[in-house]
Short mmCIF file of C-alpha atoms and ligand atoms in Angstrom, two decimals:
data_model
loop_
_atom_site.label_atom_id
_atom_site.label_comp_id
_atom_site.label_asym_id
_atom_site.label_seq_id
_atom_site.Cartn_x
_atom_site.Cartn_y
_atom_site.Cartn_z
CA MET A 2 -41.51 -51.47 100.26
CA LYS A 3 -42.60 -52.58 96.77
CA ILE A 4 -40.60 -51.17 93.88
CA PRO A 5 -41.68 -51.81 90.29
CA MET A 6 -39.34 -51.67 87.26
CA LEU A 7 -41.44 -48.85 85.91
CA ASP A 8 -44.39 -46.90 87.26
CA LEU A 9 -46.35 -44.90 84.71
CA SER A 10 -49.11 -43.81 87.10
CA GLU A 11 -47.54 -40.62 88.48
CA GLN A 12 -46.75 -39.39 85.00
CA TYR A 13 -50.34 -39.97 83.96
CA SER A 14 -51.75 -38.09 86.92
CA ILE A 15 -49.65 -35.07 85.92
CA LEU A 16 -50.59 -35.24 82.22
CA LYS A 17 -54.17 -36.45 82.61
CA ASP A 18 -56.10 -33.24 81.82
CA GLU A 19 -53.99 -32.50 78.78
CA VAL A 20 -54.15 -36.07 77.49
CA LEU A 21 -57.92 -36.27 77.86
CA SER A 22 -58.46 -32.97 76.14
CA LYS A 23 -56.18 -34.03 73.25
CA LEU A 24 -58.07 -37.30 72.86
CA ASP A 25 -61.33 -35.37 72.84
CA GLU A 26 -59.86 -33.13 70.14
CA VAL A 27 -59.15 -36.19 67.96
CA MET A 28 -62.55 -37.78 68.51
CA SER A 29 -64.38 -34.51 67.90
CA SER A 30 -62.44 -33.96 64.66
CA SER A 31 -63.23 -37.50 63.40
CA GLN A 32 -59.74 -37.50 61.80
CA PHE A 33 -58.56 -40.90 63.01
CA ILE A 34 -56.03 -41.92 60.37
CA LEU A 35 -52.94 -39.85 59.51
CA GLY A 36 -54.47 -36.63 60.77
CA SER A 37 -52.93 -33.43 62.10
CA HIS A 38 -51.54 -34.97 65.31
CA VAL A 39 -49.53 -37.57 63.40
CA LYS A 40 -48.21 -34.77 61.15
CA GLN A 41 -47.26 -32.66 64.15
CA VAL A 42 -45.48 -35.50 65.96
CA GLU A 43 -43.64 -36.41 62.75
CA ASN A 44 -42.45 -32.82 62.41
CA ASP A 45 -41.50 -32.44 66.08
CA ILE A 46 -39.57 -35.69 66.27
CA ALA A 47 -37.83 -35.13 62.93
CA GLU A 48 -36.78 -31.69 64.15
CA MET A 49 -35.52 -33.14 67.42
CA SER A 50 -33.53 -35.74 65.45
CA LYS A 51 -32.18 -33.08 63.05
CA THR A 52 -33.67 -35.01 60.14
CA LYS A 53 -35.76 -33.73 57.25
CA ASN A 54 -38.38 -36.47 57.48
CA GLY A 55 -40.46 -38.22 60.11
CA ILE A 56 -42.75 -41.11 59.13
CA GLY A 57 -45.17 -42.35 61.78
CA VAL A 58 -45.78 -46.10 61.65
CA GLY A 59 -47.64 -48.75 63.62
CA ASN A 60 -44.85 -49.75 66.02
CA GLY A 61 -41.08 -49.81 66.43
CA SER A 62 -40.74 -53.25 64.84
CA ASP A 63 -42.53 -52.16 61.66
CA ALA A 64 -40.39 -49.02 61.67
CA ILE A 65 -37.28 -51.20 61.24
CA HIS A 66 -38.95 -53.47 58.70
CA ILE A 67 -40.28 -50.57 56.61
CA ALA A 68 -36.97 -48.67 56.80
CA LEU A 69 -35.15 -51.76 55.51
CA GLN A 70 -37.64 -52.26 52.71
CA ALA A 71 -37.53 -48.56 51.84
CA ALA A 72 -33.74 -48.78 51.70
CA GLY A 73 -34.12 -51.54 49.11
CA VAL A 74 -33.21 -54.50 51.30
CA CYS A 75 -34.85 -57.61 49.88
CA GLU A 76 -34.68 -61.36 49.50
CA GLY A 77 -31.19 -62.81 49.59
CA ASP A 78 -29.60 -59.71 51.15
CA GLU A 79 -27.67 -59.79 54.41
CA VAL A 80 -28.04 -57.28 57.22
CA ILE A 81 -25.45 -57.03 59.97
CA THR A 82 -26.66 -56.41 63.51
CA THR A 83 -26.20 -57.42 67.14
CA SER A 84 -27.51 -60.55 68.79
CA PHE A 85 -27.85 -58.77 72.14
CA THR A 86 -31.09 -56.90 71.52
CA PHE A 87 -34.85 -57.27 71.59
CA PHE A 88 -36.13 -59.83 69.09
CA ALA A 89 -37.71 -57.18 66.84
CA THR A 90 -34.35 -56.03 65.45
CA ALA A 91 -33.57 -59.36 63.80
CA GLY A 92 -37.25 -60.23 63.34
CA ALA A 93 -37.62 -57.17 61.09
CA ILE A 94 -34.62 -58.26 59.00
CA ALA A 95 -36.05 -61.74 58.54
CA ARG A 96 -39.51 -60.34 57.72
CA ALA A 97 -37.86 -58.29 54.96
CA ASN A 98 -36.73 -61.71 53.62
CA ALA A 99 -33.13 -60.83 54.37
CA LYS A 100 -30.65 -62.74 56.50
CA PRO A 101 -29.58 -61.41 59.91
CA VAL A 102 -25.81 -61.62 60.38
CA PHE A 103 -24.83 -61.28 64.02
CA VAL A 104 -21.70 -59.54 65.25
CA ASP A 105 -20.47 -59.62 68.85
CA ILE A 106 -20.82 -56.68 71.27
CA ASP A 107 -18.42 -54.34 72.97
CA PRO A 108 -18.52 -55.56 76.59
CA VAL A 109 -18.33 -52.00 77.96
CA THR A 110 -21.43 -50.61 76.23
CA PHE A 111 -23.31 -53.81 75.25
CA ASN A 112 -23.56 -52.29 71.74
CA ILE A 113 -22.28 -53.76 68.47
CA ASP A 114 -18.47 -53.87 68.33
CA PRO A 115 -17.49 -51.90 65.21
CA SER A 116 -14.10 -53.65 65.03
CA LYS A 117 -15.90 -56.92 64.27
CA ILE A 118 -18.20 -55.64 61.52
CA GLU A 119 -15.89 -55.76 58.51
CA ALA A 120 -15.16 -59.46 58.91
CA ALA A 121 -18.91 -60.12 58.59
CA ILE A 122 -19.38 -58.21 55.32
CA THR A 123 -19.97 -60.24 52.15
CA GLU A 124 -21.08 -59.22 48.67
CA LYS A 125 -24.67 -59.79 49.84
CA THR A 126 -24.46 -57.30 52.72
CA LYS A 127 -26.83 -54.36 52.21
CA ALA A 128 -27.14 -52.72 55.61
CA ILE A 129 -25.96 -52.47 59.19
CA ILE A 130 -28.39 -52.04 62.08
CA PRO A 131 -26.66 -50.76 65.19
CA VAL A 132 -28.96 -50.92 68.22
CA HIS A 133 -28.54 -48.13 70.77
CA LEU A 134 -29.11 -50.48 73.67
CA TYR A 135 -30.36 -49.25 77.05
CA GLY A 136 -30.28 -45.64 75.79
CA GLN A 137 -26.64 -45.15 74.79
CA MET A 138 -25.72 -44.74 71.14
CA ALA A 139 -23.43 -47.25 69.48
CA ASP A 140 -20.03 -46.07 68.25
CA MET A 141 -21.34 -44.43 65.08
CA ASP A 142 -18.14 -42.94 63.57
CA PRO A 143 -16.45 -46.25 62.73
CA ILE A 144 -19.81 -47.77 61.75
CA MET A 145 -20.49 -44.95 59.28
CA GLU A 146 -16.94 -45.19 57.95
CA ILE A 147 -17.30 -48.92 57.25
CA ALA A 148 -20.73 -48.33 55.69
CA LYS A 149 -19.36 -45.64 53.36
CA LYS A 150 -16.43 -47.80 52.32
CA HIS A 151 -18.69 -50.75 51.46
CA ASN A 152 -21.65 -48.70 50.24
CA LEU A 153 -24.07 -49.97 52.91
CA HIS A 154 -27.11 -48.42 54.51
CA VAL A 155 -27.08 -47.82 58.25
CA ILE A 156 -30.45 -48.03 59.99
CA GLU A 157 -30.25 -47.15 63.69
CA ASP A 158 -32.57 -49.11 65.98
CA ALA A 159 -33.19 -46.31 68.46
CA ALA A 160 -36.26 -47.82 70.13
CA GLN A 161 -34.50 -47.39 73.50
CA ALA A 162 -32.59 -44.22 72.75
CA ILE A 163 -34.83 -41.31 71.81
CA GLY A 164 -33.04 -38.09 72.82
CA SER A 165 -29.64 -39.77 73.02
CA GLU A 166 -26.56 -38.12 71.46
CA TYR A 167 -23.19 -39.08 70.02
CA LYS A 168 -20.49 -36.38 69.82
CA GLY A 169 -23.24 -33.75 69.73
CA MET A 170 -25.06 -35.56 66.90
CA GLN A 171 -28.65 -36.73 67.26
CA VAL A 172 -30.05 -40.18 66.65
CA GLY A 173 -30.88 -40.30 62.91
CA GLU A 174 -28.65 -37.40 61.94
CA MET A 175 -25.75 -39.44 60.53
CA SER A 176 -27.32 -42.59 59.10
CA SER A 177 -29.76 -43.56 56.32
CA ALA A 178 -32.57 -43.69 58.89
CA ALA A 179 -33.30 -44.28 62.56
CA THR A 180 -36.33 -45.95 64.08
CA TYR A 181 -38.19 -45.21 67.30
CA SER A 182 -40.81 -47.10 69.28
CA PHE A 183 -43.60 -45.50 71.31
CA PHE A 184 -44.36 -48.75 73.14
CA PRO A 185 -45.74 -47.63 76.53
CA THR A 186 -42.59 -48.56 78.49
CA LYS A 187 -40.18 -46.69 76.20
CA ASN A 188 -38.78 -43.29 77.19
CA LEU A 189 -41.38 -41.58 75.01
CA GLY A 190 -44.26 -43.99 75.35
CA ALA A 191 -47.77 -43.83 73.91
CA TYR A 192 -50.72 -45.59 75.54
CA GLY A 193 -50.57 -48.38 73.00
CA ASP A 194 -48.34 -49.25 70.05
CA GLY A 195 -46.65 -46.70 67.85
CA GLY A 196 -43.38 -46.06 66.06
CA MET A 197 -41.52 -43.70 63.76
CA ILE A 198 -38.80 -43.59 61.13
CA VAL A 199 -36.68 -40.44 60.90
CA SER A 200 -34.40 -39.88 57.94
CA ASN A 201 -32.45 -37.31 55.96
CA ASP A 202 -32.82 -39.46 52.85
CA ASP A 203 -35.81 -38.10 50.92
CA ASP A 204 -36.09 -41.12 48.61
CA LEU A 205 -36.05 -43.61 51.47
CA SER A 206 -38.62 -41.49 53.33
CA GLU A 207 -40.92 -41.27 50.31
CA GLN A 208 -40.75 -45.06 49.90
CA ALA A 209 -41.51 -45.55 53.61
CA ARG A 210 -44.56 -43.27 53.34
CA ILE A 211 -45.83 -45.36 50.45
CA ILE A 212 -45.13 -48.71 52.14
CA ARG A 213 -47.14 -47.78 55.25
CA VAL A 214 -50.27 -47.30 53.12
CA HIS A 215 -50.18 -50.62 51.22
CA GLY A 216 -47.61 -49.41 48.72
CA SER A 217 -50.29 -47.15 47.30
CA LYS A 218 -49.37 -44.08 45.23
CA PRO A 219 -51.42 -42.48 43.88
CA LYS A 220 -54.27 -43.89 45.90
CA TYR A 221 -55.44 -47.31 44.64
CA HIS A 222 -52.37 -47.66 42.39
CA HIS A 223 -49.80 -50.13 43.69
CA HIS A 224 -46.29 -50.37 42.24
CA ILE A 225 -44.72 -51.90 45.32
CA LEU A 226 -45.96 -54.27 48.00
CA GLY A 227 -46.69 -52.43 51.20
CA TYR A 228 -48.96 -53.01 54.12
CA ASN A 229 -51.02 -51.22 56.71
CA SER A 230 -48.79 -49.75 59.40
CA ARG A 231 -49.48 -46.20 60.47
CA LEU A 232 -48.99 -44.27 63.68
CA ASP A 233 -52.47 -44.08 65.18
CA GLU A 234 -53.90 -40.56 65.51
CA MET A 235 -54.92 -41.07 69.17
CA GLN A 236 -51.47 -42.39 70.05
CA ALA A 237 -49.90 -39.44 68.23
CA ALA A 238 -52.06 -37.08 70.28
CA ILE A 239 -50.78 -38.70 73.49
CA VAL A 240 -47.17 -38.58 72.31
CA SER A 241 -47.59 -34.89 71.43
CA VAL A 242 -48.48 -34.15 75.06
CA LYS A 243 -45.35 -35.97 76.24
CA ILE A 244 -42.77 -34.53 73.81
CA PRO A 245 -42.22 -31.26 75.72
CA HIS A 246 -41.36 -33.29 78.85
CA LEU A 247 -38.91 -35.71 77.25
CA SER A 248 -35.69 -33.82 77.93
CA SER A 249 -36.48 -33.30 81.61
CA TRP A 250 -37.43 -36.97 81.93
CA SER A 251 -34.08 -37.93 80.37
CA GLU A 252 -32.28 -35.63 82.81
CA ASN A 253 -34.10 -37.31 85.72
CA ARG A 254 -33.12 -40.76 84.46
CA ARG A 255 -29.50 -39.60 84.24
CA LYS A 256 -29.62 -38.29 87.83
CA HIS A 257 -31.05 -41.57 89.09
CA ALA A 258 -28.38 -43.49 87.18
CA ALA A 259 -25.60 -41.35 88.65
CA TYR A 260 -26.99 -41.92 92.13
CA TYR A 261 -27.20 -45.70 91.70
CA THR A 262 -23.66 -45.76 90.29
CA GLU A 263 -22.11 -43.71 93.07
CA LYS A 264 -23.75 -45.70 95.86
CA ILE A 265 -23.16 -49.10 94.31
CA ASN A 266 -19.53 -48.38 93.52
CA ASN A 267 -18.96 -47.21 97.08
CA ALA A 268 -20.42 -50.35 98.59
CA VAL A 269 -20.16 -53.41 96.36
CA ALA A 270 -17.74 -52.54 93.56
CA GLU A 271 -16.06 -55.94 93.63
CA ASN A 272 -19.25 -57.86 92.75
CA ILE A 273 -20.87 -55.44 90.33
CA VAL A 274 -19.96 -53.49 87.22
CA THR A 275 -22.04 -50.31 86.87
CA PRO A 276 -23.02 -48.92 83.45
CA VAL A 277 -20.44 -46.82 81.64
CA GLU A 278 -21.34 -43.64 79.80
CA VAL A 279 -18.67 -43.35 77.15
CA GLU A 280 -17.10 -39.91 76.67
CA ASN A 281 -19.03 -37.68 74.27
CA ARG A 282 -22.25 -39.66 74.54
CA TYR A 283 -25.51 -38.60 76.11
CA HIS A 284 -26.98 -41.75 77.64
CA VAL A 285 -30.74 -41.52 78.25
CA PHE A 286 -30.86 -44.59 80.52
CA HIS A 287 -33.89 -46.33 79.13
CA GLN A 288 -32.49 -49.09 81.30
CA TYR A 289 -29.98 -48.97 84.14
CA THR A 290 -28.16 -52.24 83.58
CA LEU A 291 -25.49 -53.80 85.77
CA ARG A 292 -23.20 -56.74 85.27
CA VAL A 293 -23.42 -58.77 88.45
CA GLU A 294 -22.05 -61.92 90.03
CA LYS A 295 -24.63 -64.62 90.86
CA ARG A 296 -27.22 -62.75 88.81
CA ASP A 297 -30.14 -65.15 89.15
CA GLU A 298 -29.67 -65.49 92.92
CA LEU A 299 -29.51 -61.71 93.32
CA GLN A 300 -32.65 -61.29 91.25
CA ALA A 301 -34.53 -63.87 93.34
CA TYR A 302 -33.36 -62.20 96.56
CA LEU A 303 -34.45 -58.75 95.42
CA LYS A 304 -37.82 -60.13 94.36
CA GLU A 305 -38.34 -61.48 97.90
CA GLN A 306 -37.65 -57.97 99.15
CA GLY A 307 -40.32 -56.52 96.85
CA ILE A 308 -37.89 -55.17 94.25
CA ALA A 309 -38.58 -55.86 90.58
CA THR A 310 -35.61 -56.30 88.23
CA MET A 311 -35.42 -57.48 84.64
CA ILE A 312 -33.01 -59.38 82.43
CA TYR A 313 -32.56 -57.71 79.05
CA TYR A 314 -31.92 -60.13 77.38
CA PRO A 315 -31.60 -63.68 78.72
CA VAL A 316 -31.37 -65.48 75.34
CA PRO A 317 -29.16 -63.97 72.61
CA LEU A 318 -30.86 -63.92 69.22
CA HIS A 319 -28.25 -66.13 67.50
CA THR A 320 -29.29 -68.97 69.83
CA GLN A 321 -33.07 -68.50 69.42
CA PRO A 322 -34.82 -71.59 68.01
CA VAL A 323 -36.49 -69.53 65.28
CA PHE A 324 -33.05 -68.62 63.87
CA LYS A 325 -31.71 -72.19 64.00
CA GLU A 326 -31.44 -72.26 60.21
CA LEU A 327 -28.85 -69.48 60.32
CA GLY A 328 -26.43 -72.05 61.70
CA TYR A 329 -25.08 -70.28 64.77
CA LYS A 330 -24.11 -72.21 67.86
CA GLU A 331 -23.34 -71.40 71.45
CA GLY A 332 -19.83 -70.02 71.77
CA ASP A 333 -19.98 -68.08 68.48
CA LEU A 334 -20.48 -64.69 70.17
CA PRO A 335 -18.74 -64.92 73.56
CA GLU A 336 -19.25 -61.34 74.75
CA THR A 337 -22.95 -61.51 73.89
CA GLU A 338 -23.36 -64.81 75.70
CA LYS A 339 -21.49 -63.50 78.75
CA ALA A 340 -23.70 -60.41 78.90
CA ALA A 341 -26.81 -62.59 78.75
CA ILE A 342 -25.62 -64.33 81.92
CA GLU A 343 -24.52 -61.21 83.82
CA ALA A 344 -26.90 -58.39 82.88
CA LEU A 345 -29.48 -57.18 85.37
CA SER A 346 -31.58 -54.04 85.00
CA LEU A 347 -32.77 -52.13 88.07
CA PRO A 348 -35.98 -50.11 88.45
CA MET A 349 -35.65 -46.95 86.35
CA PHE A 350 -38.17 -44.26 85.45
CA PRO A 351 -38.13 -40.46 85.72
CA GLU A 352 -40.35 -40.38 88.83
CA LEU A 353 -38.25 -42.89 90.80
CA LYS A 354 -37.74 -41.64 94.39
CA LYS A 355 -34.49 -41.42 96.29
CA GLU A 356 -35.97 -43.56 99.09
CA GLN A 357 -36.80 -46.23 96.55
CA GLN A 358 -33.27 -46.15 95.17
CA ASP A 359 -31.82 -46.28 98.68
CA TYR A 360 -33.91 -49.36 99.43
CA VAL A 361 -32.77 -51.09 96.23
CA ILE A 362 -29.11 -50.30 96.97
CA GLU A 363 -29.44 -51.42 100.60
CA LYS A 364 -30.84 -54.80 99.56
CA ILE A 365 -28.12 -55.31 96.92
CA VAL A 366 -25.48 -54.62 99.55
CA ASP A 367 -27.25 -57.03 101.95
CA PHE A 368 -27.12 -59.76 99.32
CA TYR A 369 -23.37 -59.55 98.78
CA SER A 370 -22.56 -59.28 102.48
C1 LIG B 419 -39.04 -52.06 71.86
C2 LIG B 419 -37.99 -52.37 70.87
C3 LIG B 419 -38.30 -52.61 69.52
C4 LIG B 419 -39.69 -52.78 69.00
O1 LIG B 419 -40.59 -51.81 69.26
P1 LIG B 419 -42.17 -52.14 69.26
O2 LIG B 419 -42.77 -50.77 69.21
O3 LIG B 419 -42.47 -52.86 70.52
O4 LIG B 419 -42.48 -52.92 68.05
C5 LIG B 419 -37.25 -52.79 68.64
N1 LIG B 419 -35.98 -52.78 69.04
C6 LIG B 419 -35.64 -52.58 70.32
C7 LIG B 419 -34.20 -52.55 70.70
C8 LIG B 419 -36.64 -52.37 71.29
O5 LIG B 419 -36.29 -52.19 72.56
#
């Protein structure tokens, strides 16, 4: 058996007629830039996030960058975030000419540890970016409390967590803004790049709308420096077909996760730590990520058996060569560095079959026995 990390083909065969007719709609209308589909997706996703505004942008990385810029983050400012995330989180901070300040993670959730944030705040700190890694929201209550006390913006990097919840609150509902990615492998993926900012802050949202069109308002008048980063109309049309399915896809991911967890804990609990869904969270399992002993050997063994796995992320951002100037060294963020050695993500997508999961579990058990 061959089991990929992610298989988008079955989903496409189900959605094909609708997708093709939507694309035809766009091409026949000749409205290719910021047309009605972008508007509709902005409204639908803002509504889902219980926010007043949705701003479609070119990709999830630009969404973070533009949200920071719209929040007034600029040269010389510091932005606190996690080192255990995709590069884009810190890349966006640096592109806004600000300095990423890395805080260690909570080993249970892999998300930023709120108890370590205050020690990292200086008079230059302007914002905190919690990343809702693997599909589970970071511990927002203490983060928002710290932000209020120190008058900081909170921008949620929710690229992996669309549809996730925290104590009944949606992504984007509590903070200054949240950002999504429609990269094809994300839980709500386009067939190319795309992203969105959602926000209850009307001023921030207005700024973001201006920044995505070269800082132009009114047209051809530029008071701020923006650039070209808009959600593409064709990608918006594709996303609009997928939105009605998102909650059932999340439910399927959760079922698969529960199945993995039950079977793995029954068989190899002493070698593996299964993911924890913290009480009062709704984890959407963008990734199903274990902590395992002998991670690299297990990964190689599973590969021989035809099973794809991934390491998210093997190199913490504070040790990336590009951030050398920031002055971090190995040992500075022990929980992050430990996670980078132990984390292993298993195949996960809504259409994953029970037989495929059984095969993955069987081979993991084989490895440890
Ligand atoms: C995917 C991802 C991004 C970037 O999204 P793109 O659309 O690929 O630019 C940012 N942050 C995290 C945590 C991601 O997983």
